[in-house]
Amino acid sequence: AQTVTQSQPEMSVQEAETVTLSCTYDTSESDYYLFWYKQPPSRQMILVIRQEAYKQQNATENRFSVNFQKAAKSFSLKISDSQLGDAAMYFCAFHTTGANNLFFGTGTRLTVIP
Amino acid sequence: ETGVTQSPTHLIKTRGQQVTLRCSSQSGHNTVSWYQQALGQGPQFIFQYYREEENGRGNFPPRFSGLQFPNYSSELNVNALELDDSALYLCASSWGGVGKQETQYFGPGTRLLVL
C-alpha cells in the first residue's frame, strides 16, 4: 500500500524563524518522486518543492529545503526565515514512476506569528 | 504561459442531481488528473486522462466519469449526487508519456456543496 503520514496537524513559527514539517511515506517501489505542496486559504495547491528518489542530494528552493532520508522513508520540509505569506496548509505527496496519481498526507496547518 | 483554470468556482446542487466541472490544462501539458478533497483532508485521486483516454482510476464509483478533449481540457461529471460528494474538486495538469508522468500543477478548484 502507498501511504503518506504527516504526524503534525498544526505547527506555528515566529516570523523570521525556521520551522520543520515532518512527513513519512510507505511504498515498495524504489523509484518515485516526492513533493511538498502548499494550500493557502485561496485553496489553490501550489508546488513548493520536488525531490527525485534516485537523487541523494536534498532539493532546495530559496528558503525551502528538504531532508530526504530514503532508508527511513522520511521527507521533511524546512522553511527558513519564515514569512507571513508562508501561512497555509502544507501537504506532503508522492507518486511512483509511471504512476497516474499522487498520494497525499492529511496536511499540516502552519501558522506564522508576527 | 497560462496556468490551470477551473470553472465554476462554486456550485450548489441538491441530492440526485448531476454536475459537470471543467478544467483547462496548462499550456504544453497533455494529461489531466482529478482529485476530491473533503474538508480537513488531503486530496484523493479520482481519475486521470491522457490523450483523451482514462489512464487510471481511484476508488470512486462509476457515477464519477470524465472526458478529455483534443485541446487537453477536461470535464468531470458526477451523476446522482450524494451529500458526501460535497468537497473541493481539484484538477491538475502535467506532461505525460508512456510510463512517465511529470509534476502535476493544480488549478484553484471548484467547491461543490450538495444539499
PDB file of C-alpha atoms in Angstrom, chain B:
ATOM      1  CA  GLU B   1       2.282  30.534 -20.057  1.00  0.00           C
ATOM      2  CA  THR B   2      -1.313  30.003 -18.931  1.00  0.00           C
ATOM      3  CA  GLY B   3      -1.887  28.080 -15.721  1.00  0.00           C
ATOM      4  CA  VAL B   4      -4.580  25.539 -14.922  1.00  0.00           C
ATOM      5  CA  THR B   5      -8.053  27.035 -14.760  1.00  0.00           C
ATOM      6  CA  GLN B   6     -11.285  25.547 -13.435  1.00  0.00           C
ATOM      7  CA  SER B   7     -14.932  26.517 -13.654  1.00  0.00           C
ATOM      8  CA  PRO B   8     -17.143  27.212 -11.886  1.00  0.00           C
ATOM      9  CA  THR B   9     -15.502  28.305  -8.636  1.00  0.00           C
ATOM     10  CA  HIS B  10     -18.514  27.407  -6.512  1.00  0.00           C
ATOM     11  CA  LEU B  11     -21.580  25.272  -7.120  1.00  0.00           C
ATOM     12  CA  ILE B  12     -24.623  24.292  -5.069  1.00  0.00           C
ATOM     13  CA  LYS B  13     -26.686  21.244  -6.057  1.00  0.00           C
ATOM     14  CA  THR B  14     -29.292  19.026  -4.457  1.00  0.00           C
ATOM     15  CA  ARG B  15     -29.153  15.282  -3.913  1.00  0.00           C
ATOM     16  CA  GLY B  16     -29.826  13.259  -7.039  1.00  0.00           C
ATOM     17  CA  GLN B  17     -28.800  15.999  -9.454  1.00  0.00           C
ATOM     18  CA  GLN B  18     -25.952  15.819 -11.920  1.00  0.00           C
ATOM     19  CA  VAL B  19     -22.987  18.202 -12.155  1.00  0.00           C
ATOM     20  CA  THR B  20     -20.239  18.960 -14.685  1.00  0.00           C
ATOM     21  CA  LEU B  21     -16.979  20.568 -13.672  1.00  0.00           C
ATOM     22  CA  ARG B  22     -14.481  21.908 -16.193  1.00  0.00           C
ATOM     23  CA  CYS B  23     -10.731  22.216 -16.336  1.00  0.00           C
ATOM     24  CA  SER B  24      -8.331  23.784 -18.821  1.00  0.00           C
ATOM     25  CA  SER B  25      -4.825  22.375 -18.657  1.00  0.00           C
ATOM     26  CA  GLN B  26      -1.637  24.374 -18.544  1.00  0.00           C
ATOM     27  CA  SER B  27      -0.041  25.176 -21.876  1.00  0.00           C
ATOM     28  CA  GLY B  28       2.172  22.289 -23.039  1.00  0.00           C
ATOM     29  CA  HIS B  29       0.503  19.690 -20.813  1.00  0.00           C
ATOM     30  CA  ASN B  30      -1.316  16.651 -22.204  1.00  0.00           C
ATOM     31  CA  THR B  31      -2.559  14.962 -19.043  1.00  0.00           C
ATOM     32  CA  VAL B  32      -5.308  15.936 -16.606  1.00  0.00           C
ATOM     33  CA  SER B  33      -5.934  14.394 -13.202  1.00  0.00           C
ATOM     34  CA  TRP B  34      -8.926  14.997 -10.949  1.00  0.00           C
ATOM     35  CA  TYR B  35      -8.914  14.890  -7.160  1.00  0.00           C
ATOM     36  CA  GLN B  36     -11.585  15.187  -4.488  1.00  0.00           C
ATOM     37  CA  GLN B  37     -10.624  16.999  -1.295  1.00  0.00           C
ATOM     38  CA  ALA B  38     -13.049  16.655   1.593  1.00  0.00           C
ATOM     39  CA  LEU B  39     -12.902  19.255   4.344  1.00  0.00           C
ATOM     40  CA  GLY B  40      -9.820  18.784   6.505  1.00  0.00           C
ATOM     41  CA  GLN B  41      -8.407  16.005   4.339  1.00  0.00           C
ATOM     42  CA  GLY B  42      -5.758  15.583   1.703  1.00  0.00           C
ATOM     43  CA  PRO B  43      -6.848  15.220  -1.927  1.00  0.00           C
ATOM     44  CA  GLN B  44      -7.975  11.784  -3.122  1.00  0.00           C
ATOM     45  CA  PHE B  45      -7.335  10.670  -6.688  1.00  0.00           C
ATOM     46  CA  ILE B  46     -10.469  10.224  -8.810  1.00  0.00           C
ATOM     47  CA  PHE B  47      -9.029   9.517 -12.270  1.00  0.00           C
ATOM     48  CA  GLN B  48      -6.601  10.702 -14.888  1.00  0.00           C
ATOM     49  CA  TYR B  49      -6.984  11.385 -18.600  1.00  0.00           C
ATOM     50  CA  TYR B  50      -4.127  11.060 -21.067  1.00  0.00           C
ATOM     51  CA  ARG B  51      -4.619  11.545 -24.788  1.00  0.00           C
ATOM     52  CA  GLU B  52      -8.404  11.555 -24.345  1.00  0.00           C
ATOM     53  CA  GLU B  53      -8.450   8.126 -22.632  1.00  0.00           C
ATOM     54  CA  GLU B  54      -8.934   7.305 -18.953  1.00  0.00           C
ATOM     55  CA  ASN B  55      -5.485   6.379 -17.693  1.00  0.00           C
ATOM     56  CA  GLY B  56      -6.094   5.175 -14.166  1.00  0.00           C
ATOM     57  CA  ARG B  57      -8.846   5.479 -11.614  1.00  0.00           C
ATOM     58  CA  GLY B  58      -9.043   5.712  -7.854  1.00  0.00           C
ATOM     59  CA  ASN B  59     -11.629   4.191  -5.566  1.00  0.00           C
ATOM     60  CA  PHE B  60     -14.623   6.142  -6.871  1.00  0.00           C
ATOM     61  CA  PRO B  61     -17.915   4.691  -8.197  1.00  0.00           C
ATOM     62  CA  PRO B  62     -18.879   4.753 -11.889  1.00  0.00           C
ATOM     63  CA  ARG B  63     -21.183   7.738 -11.355  1.00  0.00           C
ATOM     64  CA  PHE B  64     -17.942   9.737 -11.431  1.00  0.00           C
ATOM     65  CA  SER B  65     -16.984   9.984 -15.080  1.00  0.00           C
ATOM     66  CA  GLY B  66     -14.886  12.232 -17.230  1.00  0.00           C
ATOM     67  CA  LEU B  67     -13.810  13.373 -20.643  1.00  0.00           C
ATOM     68  CA  GLN B  68     -10.721  14.869 -22.177  1.00  0.00           C
ATOM     69  CA  PHE B  69     -10.921  16.902 -25.345  1.00  0.00           C
ATOM     70  CA  PRO B  70      -8.393  17.249 -28.213  1.00  0.00           C
ATOM     71  CA  ASN B  71      -7.138  20.517 -26.708  1.00  0.00           C
ATOM     72  CA  TYR B  72      -6.440  18.538 -23.465  1.00  0.00           C
ATOM     73  CA  SER B  73      -9.123  20.316 -21.457  1.00  0.00           C
ATOM     74  CA  SER B  74     -11.272  18.033 -19.347  1.00  0.00           C
ATOM     75  CA  GLU B  75     -14.651  17.592 -17.685  1.00  0.00           C
ATOM     76  CA  LEU B  76     -15.608  15.760 -14.530  1.00  0.00           C
ATOM     77  CA  ASN B  77     -19.211  14.571 -14.394  1.00  0.00           C
ATOM     78  CA  VAL B  78     -20.916  13.328 -11.266  1.00  0.00           C
ATOM     79  CA  ASN B  79     -24.352  11.726 -11.505  1.00  0.00           C
ATOM     80  CA  ALA B  80     -26.874  11.055  -8.749  1.00  0.00           C
ATOM     81  CA  LEU B  81     -25.192  13.445  -6.338  1.00  0.00           C
ATOM     82  CA  GLU B  82     -24.945  12.404  -2.696  1.00  0.00           C
ATOM     83  CA  LEU B  83     -24.362  14.571   0.353  1.00  0.00           C
ATOM     84  CA  ASP B  84     -20.862  13.062   0.742  1.00  0.00           C
ATOM     85  CA  ASP B  85     -19.926  14.424  -2.678  1.00  0.00           C
ATOM     86  CA  SER B  86     -19.663  17.876  -1.080  1.00  0.00           C
ATOM     87  CA  ALA B  87     -15.974  18.717  -1.422  1.00  0.00           C
ATOM     88  CA  LEU B  88     -13.353  20.750  -3.230  1.00  0.00           C
ATOM     89  CA  TYR B  89     -12.638  19.249  -6.642  1.00  0.00           C
ATOM     90  CA  LEU B  90      -9.141  19.865  -7.884  1.00  0.00           C
ATOM     91  CA  CYS B  91      -7.861  19.463 -11.385  1.00  0.00           C
ATOM     92  CA  ALA B  92      -4.145  19.044 -12.072  1.00  0.00           C
ATOM     93  CA  SER B  93      -2.347  19.045 -15.375  1.00  0.00           C
ATOM     94  CA  SER B  94       1.015  17.564 -16.288  1.00  0.00           C
ATOM     95  CA  TRP B  95       3.054  16.381 -19.200  1.00  0.00           C
ATOM     96  CA  GLY B  96       2.988  12.622 -19.583  1.00  0.00           C
ATOM     97  CA  GLY B  97       4.369   9.930 -21.809  1.00  0.00           C
ATOM     98  CA  VAL B  98       4.183   6.148 -21.832  1.00  0.00           C
ATOM     99  CA  GLY B  99       5.170   5.025 -18.330  1.00  0.00           C
ATOM    100  CA  LYS B 100       6.181   8.524 -17.320  1.00  0.00           C
ATOM    101  CA  GLN B 101       4.476  11.392 -15.584  1.00  0.00           C
ATOM    102  CA  GLU B 102       5.893  14.770 -14.753  1.00  0.00           C
ATOM    103  CA  THR B 103       4.987  17.131 -11.926  1.00  0.00           C
ATOM    104  CA  GLN B 104       1.297  17.921 -11.544  1.00  0.00           C
ATOM    105  CA  TYR B 105       0.206  21.552 -11.351  1.00  0.00           C
ATOM    106  CA  PHE B 106      -3.137  22.347  -9.803  1.00  0.00           C
ATOM    107  CA  GLY B 107      -5.988  24.659 -10.596  1.00  0.00           C
ATOM    108  CA  PRO B 108      -7.841  26.724  -7.997  1.00  0.00           C
ATOM    109  CA  GLY B 109     -10.575  24.112  -7.538  1.00  0.00           C
ATOM    110  CA  THR B 110     -14.351  24.012  -7.631  1.00  0.00           C
ATOM    111  CA  ARG B 111     -16.186  23.977  -4.314  1.00  0.00           C
ATOM    112  CA  LEU B 112     -19.276  21.750  -4.616  1.00  0.00           C
ATOM    113  CA  LEU B 113     -21.977  21.763  -1.971  1.00  0.00           C
ATOM    114  CA  VAL B 114     -24.717  19.130  -2.141  1.00  0.00           C
ATOM    115  CA  LEU B 115     -27.851  19.852  -0.125  1.00  0.00           C
TER     116      LEU B 115
END
